[in-house]
mmCIF file of C-alpha atoms in Angstrom:
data_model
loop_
_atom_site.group_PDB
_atom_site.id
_atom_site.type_symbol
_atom_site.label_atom_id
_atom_site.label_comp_id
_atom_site.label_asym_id
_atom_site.label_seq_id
_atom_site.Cartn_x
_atom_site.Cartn_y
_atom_site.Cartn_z
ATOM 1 C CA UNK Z 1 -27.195 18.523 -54.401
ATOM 2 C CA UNK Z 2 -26.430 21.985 -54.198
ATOM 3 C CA UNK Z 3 -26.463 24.779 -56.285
ATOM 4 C CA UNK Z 4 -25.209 28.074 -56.838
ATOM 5 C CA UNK Z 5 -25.158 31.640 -59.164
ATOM 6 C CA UNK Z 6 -22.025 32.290 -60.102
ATOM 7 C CA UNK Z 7 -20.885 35.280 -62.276
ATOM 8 C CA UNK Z 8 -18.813 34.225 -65.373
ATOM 9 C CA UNK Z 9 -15.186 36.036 -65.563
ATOM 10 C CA UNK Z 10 -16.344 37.155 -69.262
ATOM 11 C CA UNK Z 11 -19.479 38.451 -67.653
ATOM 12 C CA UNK Z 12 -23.117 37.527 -67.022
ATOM 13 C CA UNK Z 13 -24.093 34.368 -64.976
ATOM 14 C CA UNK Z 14 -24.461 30.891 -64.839
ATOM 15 C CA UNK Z 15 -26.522 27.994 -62.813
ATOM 16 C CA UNK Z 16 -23.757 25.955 -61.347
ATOM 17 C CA UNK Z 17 -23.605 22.525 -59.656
ATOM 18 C CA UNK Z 18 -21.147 22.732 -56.981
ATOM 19 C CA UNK Z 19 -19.209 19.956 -55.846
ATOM 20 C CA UNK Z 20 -16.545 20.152 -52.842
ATOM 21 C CA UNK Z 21 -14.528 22.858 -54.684
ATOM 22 C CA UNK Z 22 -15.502 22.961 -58.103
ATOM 23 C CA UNK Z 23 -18.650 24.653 -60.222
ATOM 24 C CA UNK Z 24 -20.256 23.131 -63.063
ATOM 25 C CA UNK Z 25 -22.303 25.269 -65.453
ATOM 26 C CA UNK Z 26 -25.917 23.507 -66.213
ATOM 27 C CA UNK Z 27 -26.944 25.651 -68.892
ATOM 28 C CA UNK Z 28 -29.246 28.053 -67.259
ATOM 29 C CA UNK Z 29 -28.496 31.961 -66.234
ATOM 30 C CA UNK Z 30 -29.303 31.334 -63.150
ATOM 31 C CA UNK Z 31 -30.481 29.189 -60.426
ATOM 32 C CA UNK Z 32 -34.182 30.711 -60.815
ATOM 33 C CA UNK Z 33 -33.862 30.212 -64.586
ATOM 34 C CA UNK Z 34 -33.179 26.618 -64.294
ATOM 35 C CA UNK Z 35 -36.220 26.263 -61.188
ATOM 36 C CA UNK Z 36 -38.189 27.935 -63.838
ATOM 37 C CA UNK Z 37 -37.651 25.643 -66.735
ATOM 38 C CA UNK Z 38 -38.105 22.403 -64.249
ATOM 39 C CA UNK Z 39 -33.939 21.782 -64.856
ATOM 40 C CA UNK Z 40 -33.774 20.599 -61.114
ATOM 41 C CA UNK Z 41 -33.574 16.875 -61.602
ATOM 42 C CA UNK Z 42 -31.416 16.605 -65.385
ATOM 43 C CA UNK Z 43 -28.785 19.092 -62.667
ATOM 44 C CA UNK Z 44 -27.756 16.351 -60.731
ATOM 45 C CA UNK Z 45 -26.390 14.855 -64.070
ATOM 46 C CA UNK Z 46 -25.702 17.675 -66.805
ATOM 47 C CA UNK Z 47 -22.074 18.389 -67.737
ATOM 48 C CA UNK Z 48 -20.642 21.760 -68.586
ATOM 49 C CA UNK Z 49 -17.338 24.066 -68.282
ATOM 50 C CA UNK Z 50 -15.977 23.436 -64.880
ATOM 51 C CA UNK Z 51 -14.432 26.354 -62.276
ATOM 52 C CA UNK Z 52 -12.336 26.522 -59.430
ATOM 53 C CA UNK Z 53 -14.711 27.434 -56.786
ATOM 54 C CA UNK Z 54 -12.705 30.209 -55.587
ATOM 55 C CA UNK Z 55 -12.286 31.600 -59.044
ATOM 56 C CA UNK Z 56 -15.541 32.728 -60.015
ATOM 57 C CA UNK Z 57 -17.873 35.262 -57.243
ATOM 58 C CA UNK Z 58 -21.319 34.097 -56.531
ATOM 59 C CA UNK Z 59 -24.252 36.250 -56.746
ATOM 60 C CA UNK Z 60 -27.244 35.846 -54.883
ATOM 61 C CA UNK Z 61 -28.192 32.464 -55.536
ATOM 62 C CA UNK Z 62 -31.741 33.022 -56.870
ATOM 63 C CA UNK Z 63 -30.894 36.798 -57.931
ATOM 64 C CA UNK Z 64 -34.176 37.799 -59.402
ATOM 65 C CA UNK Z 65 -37.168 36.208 -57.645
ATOM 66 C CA UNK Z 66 -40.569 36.978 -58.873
ATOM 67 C CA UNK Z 67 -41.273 37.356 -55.024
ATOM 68 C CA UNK Z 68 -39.661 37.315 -51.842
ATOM 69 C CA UNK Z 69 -41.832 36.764 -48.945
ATOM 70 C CA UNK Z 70 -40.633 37.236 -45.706
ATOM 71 C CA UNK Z 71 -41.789 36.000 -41.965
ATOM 72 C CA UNK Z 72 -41.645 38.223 -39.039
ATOM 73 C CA UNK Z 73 -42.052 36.808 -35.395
ATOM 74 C CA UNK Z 74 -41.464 33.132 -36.090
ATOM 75 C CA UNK Z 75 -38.758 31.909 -34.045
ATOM 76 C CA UNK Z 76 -39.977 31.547 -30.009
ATOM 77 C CA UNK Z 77 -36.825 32.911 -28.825
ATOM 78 C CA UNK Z 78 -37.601 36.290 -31.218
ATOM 79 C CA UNK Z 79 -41.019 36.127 -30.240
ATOM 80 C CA UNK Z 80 -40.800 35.995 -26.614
ATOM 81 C CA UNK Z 81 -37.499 38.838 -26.321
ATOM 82 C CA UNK Z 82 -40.510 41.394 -28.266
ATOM 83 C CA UNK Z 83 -42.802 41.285 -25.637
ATOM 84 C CA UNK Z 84 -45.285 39.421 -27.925
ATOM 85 C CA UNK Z 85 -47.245 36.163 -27.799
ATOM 86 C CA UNK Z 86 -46.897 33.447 -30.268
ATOM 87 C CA UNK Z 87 -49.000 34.157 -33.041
ATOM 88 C CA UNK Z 88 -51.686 32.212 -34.545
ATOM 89 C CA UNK Z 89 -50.838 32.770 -38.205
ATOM 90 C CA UNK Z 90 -47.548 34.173 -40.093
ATOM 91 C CA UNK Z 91 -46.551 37.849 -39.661
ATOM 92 C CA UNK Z 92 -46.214 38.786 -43.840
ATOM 93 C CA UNK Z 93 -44.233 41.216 -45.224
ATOM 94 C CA UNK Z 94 -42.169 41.045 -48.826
ATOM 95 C CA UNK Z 95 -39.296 42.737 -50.109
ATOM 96 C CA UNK Z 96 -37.694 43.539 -53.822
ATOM 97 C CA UNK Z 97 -34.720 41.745 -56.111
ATOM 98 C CA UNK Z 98 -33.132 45.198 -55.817
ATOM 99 C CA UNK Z 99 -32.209 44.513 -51.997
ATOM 100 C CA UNK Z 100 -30.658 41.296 -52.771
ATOM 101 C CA UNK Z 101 -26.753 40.898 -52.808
ATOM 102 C CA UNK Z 102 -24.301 37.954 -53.506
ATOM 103 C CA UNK Z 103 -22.703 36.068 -50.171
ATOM 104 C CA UNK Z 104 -19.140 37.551 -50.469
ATOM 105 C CA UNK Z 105 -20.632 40.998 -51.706
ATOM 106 C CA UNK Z 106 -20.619 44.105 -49.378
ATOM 107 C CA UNK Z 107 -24.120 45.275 -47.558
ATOM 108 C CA UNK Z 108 -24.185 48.709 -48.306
ATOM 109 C CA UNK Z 109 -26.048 50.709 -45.801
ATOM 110 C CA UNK Z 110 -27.418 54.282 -47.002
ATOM 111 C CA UNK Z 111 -27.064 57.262 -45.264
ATOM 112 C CA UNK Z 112 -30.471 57.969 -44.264
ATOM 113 C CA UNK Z 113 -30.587 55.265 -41.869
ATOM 114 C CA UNK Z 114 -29.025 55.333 -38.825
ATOM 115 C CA UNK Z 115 -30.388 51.891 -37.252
ATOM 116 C CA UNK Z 116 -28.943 49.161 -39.529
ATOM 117 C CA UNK Z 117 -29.834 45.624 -37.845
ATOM 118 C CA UNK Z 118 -28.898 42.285 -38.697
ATOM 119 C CA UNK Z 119 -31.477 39.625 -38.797
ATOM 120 C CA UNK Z 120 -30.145 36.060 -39.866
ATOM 121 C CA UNK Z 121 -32.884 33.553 -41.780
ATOM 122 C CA UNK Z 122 -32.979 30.397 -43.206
ATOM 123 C CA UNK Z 123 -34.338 30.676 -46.842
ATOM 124 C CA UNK Z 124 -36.820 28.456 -47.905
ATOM 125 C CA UNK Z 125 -36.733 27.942 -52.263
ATOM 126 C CA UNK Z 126 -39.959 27.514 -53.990
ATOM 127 C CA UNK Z 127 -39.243 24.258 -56.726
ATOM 128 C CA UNK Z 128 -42.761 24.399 -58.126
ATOM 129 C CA UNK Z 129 -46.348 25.755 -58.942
ATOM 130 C CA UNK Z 130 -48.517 25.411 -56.102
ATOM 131 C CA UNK Z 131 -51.892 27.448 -55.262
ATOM 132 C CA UNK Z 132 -53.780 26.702 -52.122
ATOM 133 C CA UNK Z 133 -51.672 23.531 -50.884
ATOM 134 C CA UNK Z 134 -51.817 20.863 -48.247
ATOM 135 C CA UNK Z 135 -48.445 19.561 -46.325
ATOM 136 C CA UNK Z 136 -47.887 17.161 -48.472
ATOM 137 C CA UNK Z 137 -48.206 19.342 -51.654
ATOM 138 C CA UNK Z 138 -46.258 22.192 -49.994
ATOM 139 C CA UNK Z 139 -43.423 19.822 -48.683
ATOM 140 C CA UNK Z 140 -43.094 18.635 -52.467
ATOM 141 C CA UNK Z 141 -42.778 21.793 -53.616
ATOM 142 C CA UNK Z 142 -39.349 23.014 -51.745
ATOM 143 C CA UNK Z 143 -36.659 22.936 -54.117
ATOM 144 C CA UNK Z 144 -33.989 23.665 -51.177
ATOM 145 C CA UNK Z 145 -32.854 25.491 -48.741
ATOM 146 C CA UNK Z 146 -30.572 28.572 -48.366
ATOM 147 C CA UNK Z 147 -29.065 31.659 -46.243
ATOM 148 C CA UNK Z 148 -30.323 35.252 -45.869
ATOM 149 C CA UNK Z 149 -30.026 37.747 -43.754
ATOM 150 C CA UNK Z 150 -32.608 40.377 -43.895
ATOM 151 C CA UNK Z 151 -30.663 43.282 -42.362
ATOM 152 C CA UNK Z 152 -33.813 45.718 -41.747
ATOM 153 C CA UNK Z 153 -33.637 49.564 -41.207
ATOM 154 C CA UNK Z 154 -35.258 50.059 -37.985
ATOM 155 C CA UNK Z 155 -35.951 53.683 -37.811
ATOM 156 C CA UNK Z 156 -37.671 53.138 -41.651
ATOM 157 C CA UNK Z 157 -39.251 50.011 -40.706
ATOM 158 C CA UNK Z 158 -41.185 51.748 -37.760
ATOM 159 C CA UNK Z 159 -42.327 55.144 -38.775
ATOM 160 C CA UNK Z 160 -45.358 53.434 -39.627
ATOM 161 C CA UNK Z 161 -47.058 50.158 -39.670
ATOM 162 C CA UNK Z 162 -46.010 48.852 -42.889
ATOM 163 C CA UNK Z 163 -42.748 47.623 -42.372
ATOM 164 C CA UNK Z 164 -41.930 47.003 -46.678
ATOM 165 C CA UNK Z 165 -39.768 50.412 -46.181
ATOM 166 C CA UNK Z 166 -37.452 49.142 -43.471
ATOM 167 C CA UNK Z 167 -37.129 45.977 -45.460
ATOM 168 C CA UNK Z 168 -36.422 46.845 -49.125
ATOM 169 C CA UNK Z 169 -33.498 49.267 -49.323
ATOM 170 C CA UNK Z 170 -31.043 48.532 -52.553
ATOM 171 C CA UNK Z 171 -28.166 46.300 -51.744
ATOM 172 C CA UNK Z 172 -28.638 45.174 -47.827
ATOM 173 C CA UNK Z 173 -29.860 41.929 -48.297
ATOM 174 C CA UNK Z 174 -27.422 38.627 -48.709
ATOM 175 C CA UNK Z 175 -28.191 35.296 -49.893
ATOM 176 C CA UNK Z 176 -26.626 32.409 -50.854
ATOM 177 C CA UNK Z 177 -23.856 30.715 -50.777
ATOM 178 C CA UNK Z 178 -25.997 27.614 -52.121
ATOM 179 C CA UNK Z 179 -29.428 26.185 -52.701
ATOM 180 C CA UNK Z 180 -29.519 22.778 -50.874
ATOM 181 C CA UNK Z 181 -31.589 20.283 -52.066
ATOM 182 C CA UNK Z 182 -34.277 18.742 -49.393
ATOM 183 C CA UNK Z 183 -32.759 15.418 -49.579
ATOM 184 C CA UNK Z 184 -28.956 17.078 -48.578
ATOM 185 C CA UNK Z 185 -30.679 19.792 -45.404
ATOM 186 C CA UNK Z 186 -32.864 18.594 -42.323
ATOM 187 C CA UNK Z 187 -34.253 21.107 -39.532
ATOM 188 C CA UNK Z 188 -32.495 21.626 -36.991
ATOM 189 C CA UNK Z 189 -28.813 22.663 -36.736
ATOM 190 C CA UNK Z 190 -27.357 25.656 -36.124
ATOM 191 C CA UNK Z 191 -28.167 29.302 -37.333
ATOM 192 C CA UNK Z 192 -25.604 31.802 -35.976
ATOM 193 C CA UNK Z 193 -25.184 35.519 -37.007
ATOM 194 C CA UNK Z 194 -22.279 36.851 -35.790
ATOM 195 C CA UNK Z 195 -20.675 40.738 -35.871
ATOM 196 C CA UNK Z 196 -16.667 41.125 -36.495
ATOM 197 C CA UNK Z 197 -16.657 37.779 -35.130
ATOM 198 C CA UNK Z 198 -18.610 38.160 -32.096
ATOM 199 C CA UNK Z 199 -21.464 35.897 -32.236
ATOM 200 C CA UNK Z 200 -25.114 37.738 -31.824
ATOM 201 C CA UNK Z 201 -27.619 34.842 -33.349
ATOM 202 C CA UNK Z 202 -27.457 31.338 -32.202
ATOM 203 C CA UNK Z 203 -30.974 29.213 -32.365
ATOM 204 C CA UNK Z 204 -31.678 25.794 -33.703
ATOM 205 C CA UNK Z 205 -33.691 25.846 -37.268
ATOM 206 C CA UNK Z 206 -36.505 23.843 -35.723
ATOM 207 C CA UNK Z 207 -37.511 26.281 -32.918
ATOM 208 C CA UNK Z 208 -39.851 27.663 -35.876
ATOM 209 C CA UNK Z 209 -43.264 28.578 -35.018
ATOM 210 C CA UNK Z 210 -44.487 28.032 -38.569
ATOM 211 C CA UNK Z 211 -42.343 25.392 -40.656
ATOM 212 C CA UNK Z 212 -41.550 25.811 -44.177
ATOM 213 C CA UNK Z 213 -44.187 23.469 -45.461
ATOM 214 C CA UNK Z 214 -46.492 25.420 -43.256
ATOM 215 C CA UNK Z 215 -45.672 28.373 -44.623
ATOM 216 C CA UNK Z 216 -46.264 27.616 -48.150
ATOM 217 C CA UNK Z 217 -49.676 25.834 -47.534
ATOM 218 C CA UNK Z 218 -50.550 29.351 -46.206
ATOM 219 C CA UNK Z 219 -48.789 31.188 -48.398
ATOM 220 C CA UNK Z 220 -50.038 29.679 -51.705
ATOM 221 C CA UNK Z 221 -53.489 29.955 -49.968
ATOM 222 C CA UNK Z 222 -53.572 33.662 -50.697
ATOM 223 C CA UNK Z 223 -51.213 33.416 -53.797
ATOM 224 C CA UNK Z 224 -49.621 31.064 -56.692
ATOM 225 C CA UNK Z 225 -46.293 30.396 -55.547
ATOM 226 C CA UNK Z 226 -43.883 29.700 -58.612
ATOM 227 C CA UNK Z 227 -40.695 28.200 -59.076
ATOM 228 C CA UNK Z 228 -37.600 30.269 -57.530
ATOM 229 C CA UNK Z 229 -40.204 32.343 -55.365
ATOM 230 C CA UNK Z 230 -37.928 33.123 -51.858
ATOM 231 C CA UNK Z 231 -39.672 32.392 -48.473
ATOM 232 C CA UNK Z 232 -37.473 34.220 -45.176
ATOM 233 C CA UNK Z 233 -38.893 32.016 -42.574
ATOM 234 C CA UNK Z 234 -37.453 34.167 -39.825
ATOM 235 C CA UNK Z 235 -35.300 35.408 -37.762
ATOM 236 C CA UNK Z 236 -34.592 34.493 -34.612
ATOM 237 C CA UNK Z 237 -33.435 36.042 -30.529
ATOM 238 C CA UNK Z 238 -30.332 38.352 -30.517
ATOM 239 C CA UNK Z 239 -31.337 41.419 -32.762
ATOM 240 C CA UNK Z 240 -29.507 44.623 -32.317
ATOM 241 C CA UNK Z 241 -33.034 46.617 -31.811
ATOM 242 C CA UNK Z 242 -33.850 44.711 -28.905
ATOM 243 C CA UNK Z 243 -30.706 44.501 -26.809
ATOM 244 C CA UNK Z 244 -30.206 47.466 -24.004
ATOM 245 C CA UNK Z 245 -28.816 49.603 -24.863
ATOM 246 C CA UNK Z 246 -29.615 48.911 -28.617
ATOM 247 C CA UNK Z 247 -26.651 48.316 -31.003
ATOM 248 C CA UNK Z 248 -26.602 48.637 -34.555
ATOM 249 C CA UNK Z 249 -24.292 47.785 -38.159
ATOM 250 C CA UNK Z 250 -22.112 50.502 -38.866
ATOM 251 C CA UNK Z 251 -19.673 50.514 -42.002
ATOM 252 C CA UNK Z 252 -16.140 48.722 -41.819
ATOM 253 C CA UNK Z 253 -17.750 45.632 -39.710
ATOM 254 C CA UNK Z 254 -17.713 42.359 -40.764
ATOM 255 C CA UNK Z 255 -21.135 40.574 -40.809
ATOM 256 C CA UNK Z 256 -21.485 36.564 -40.963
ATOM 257 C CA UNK Z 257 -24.435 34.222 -41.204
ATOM 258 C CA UNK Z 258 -24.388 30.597 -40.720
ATOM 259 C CA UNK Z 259 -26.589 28.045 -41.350
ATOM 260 C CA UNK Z 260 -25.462 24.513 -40.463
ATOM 261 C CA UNK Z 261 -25.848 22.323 -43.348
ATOM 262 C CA UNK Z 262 -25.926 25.327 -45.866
ATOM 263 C CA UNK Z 263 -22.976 27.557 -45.690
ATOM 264 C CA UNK Z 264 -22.127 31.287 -44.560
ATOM 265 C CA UNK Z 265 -22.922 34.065 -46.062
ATOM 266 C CA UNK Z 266 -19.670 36.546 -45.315
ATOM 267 C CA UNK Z 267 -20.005 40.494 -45.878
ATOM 268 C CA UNK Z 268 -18.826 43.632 -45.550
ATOM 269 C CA UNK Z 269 -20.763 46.759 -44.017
ATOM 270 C CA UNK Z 270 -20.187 49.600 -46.224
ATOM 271 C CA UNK Z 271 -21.618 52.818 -46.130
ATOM 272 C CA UNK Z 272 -23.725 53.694 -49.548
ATOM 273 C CA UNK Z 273 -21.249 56.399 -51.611
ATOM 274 C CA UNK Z 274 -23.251 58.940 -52.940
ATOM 275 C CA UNK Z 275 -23.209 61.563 -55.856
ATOM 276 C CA UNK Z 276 -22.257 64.604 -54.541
ATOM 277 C CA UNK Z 277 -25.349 66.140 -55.615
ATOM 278 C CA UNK Z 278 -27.932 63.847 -54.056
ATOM 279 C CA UNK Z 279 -30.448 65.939 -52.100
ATOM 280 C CA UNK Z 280 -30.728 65.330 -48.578
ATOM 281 C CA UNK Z 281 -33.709 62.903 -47.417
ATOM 282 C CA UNK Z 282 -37.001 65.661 -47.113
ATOM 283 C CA UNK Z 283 -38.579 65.914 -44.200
ATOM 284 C CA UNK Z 284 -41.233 64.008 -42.985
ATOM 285 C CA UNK Z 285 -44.141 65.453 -41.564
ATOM 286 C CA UNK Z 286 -45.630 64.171 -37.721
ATOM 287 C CA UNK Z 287 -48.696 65.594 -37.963
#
């Protein structure tokens, strides 16, 4: 089954089922609202108004998650073009709803950043409560898989060690089209980012170092995970920071993520318009 947000054309949104190219509303505002009130299985059934898929604009398909946990370093081909070795548990790091954006909707890049990377991920969907589970527990409790790409601002991300800044501006961060269900989405196609075109990202989704299931047992070791919680397992070779000489986003390009099985996620670069009396970013002090 899959799934989508889609945004009504008398406003607001609605939990859809999508099938080849229609949408049918289920009754919830969203997909997290129907995770939330355990809707997943009475979706595969429930009847509602029906759309044209290419009528109505998706938003991100989970668009307010009560967290979004993301996984640096977890794809051997990411790993290895760092300099680093594998590591022996998950690099953490989270970002906020605010970042999120719909799969059609522009990435707006602010002015205060001048190293605007892409970094392609399969999303992992939380379907359930779980605290402190095993495999078995934590495969049970995916309720499907998506696309994200969690463009990062590198100069933000590295001015210290705490990489949430980098991570969490407003409006950078696609996802979507559709939640897949677990019984629809197996590891290992393609993932492929790819800039006006030109292809940047290509791995397999099982050259993981930590699996999804993995990830939640950890995970829900430290906290409860609850239903429409967002893992980011990753990203994975081919980021702009790393390539010599580096290359970056700028606005007017046209950036694509892929992930076989799922869908692409399709958006614009724009450059964030400002009020004209914003006050210039302060200065930071070195010492």
């Amino acid at each position: 089954m899959r799934l989508a947000t889609i945004r009504l054309p008398q406003g607001g949104t609605a939990a859809a089922r999508v099938t080849g190219d229609t949408a049918t509303e289920l009754g919830y505002a969203d997909v997290g609202a129907l995770l939330t009130a355990d809707g997943l299985a009475d979706a595969r059934t429930a009847e509602g108004p029906v759309h044209a898929l290419a009528d109505v604009p998706l938003a991100p398909v989970v668009p307010r998650p009560g967290k979004i946990l993301c996984v640096g370093l977890n794809y051997r081909t990411h790993i290895l073009e760092m300099g680093r070795e594998l590591p022996s548990a998950p690099t953490v790091f989270s970002k906020y709803p605010e970042a999120l954006v719909g799969p059609r909707d522009p990435v707006v890049i602010p002015p205060e950043s001048q190293q605007v990377d892409w970094e392609g991920e399969l999303a992992v969907v939380v379907g359930t409560t779980v605290r402190r589970a095993d495999r078995a527990a934590a495969e049970a409790a995916i309720a499907g898989y998506s696309v994200l790409n969690d463009v990062t601002m590198r100069d933000w991300q590295y001015r210290t060690l705490q990489w949430l800044p980098g991570k969490s501006f407003e409006s950078t961060t696609p996802f979507g089209p559709v939640l897949v269900t677990p019984d629809e989405f197996t590891l290992g196609g393609a993932l492929v980012t790819a800039v006006d075109g030109v292809e940047v990202q290509r791995t397999t989704t099982d050259d993981l170092v930590f699996d999804p299931a993995e990830l939640i047992s950890y995970l829900s070791t430290v906290m409860t995970l609850r239903p429409g919680d967002v893992i980011a397992t990753g990203t994975p070779g081919g980021v702009g920071h790393a390539r010599q000489p580096a290359r970056y986003l700028t606005p007017g390009q046209m950036l694509t993520t892929t992930v076989e099985g799922i869908g692409t996620l399709a958006n614009r670069v724009v450059a964030e318009a400002l009020p004209l009396d914003t006050p210039a970013e302060p200065e930071v002090s070195r010492t």
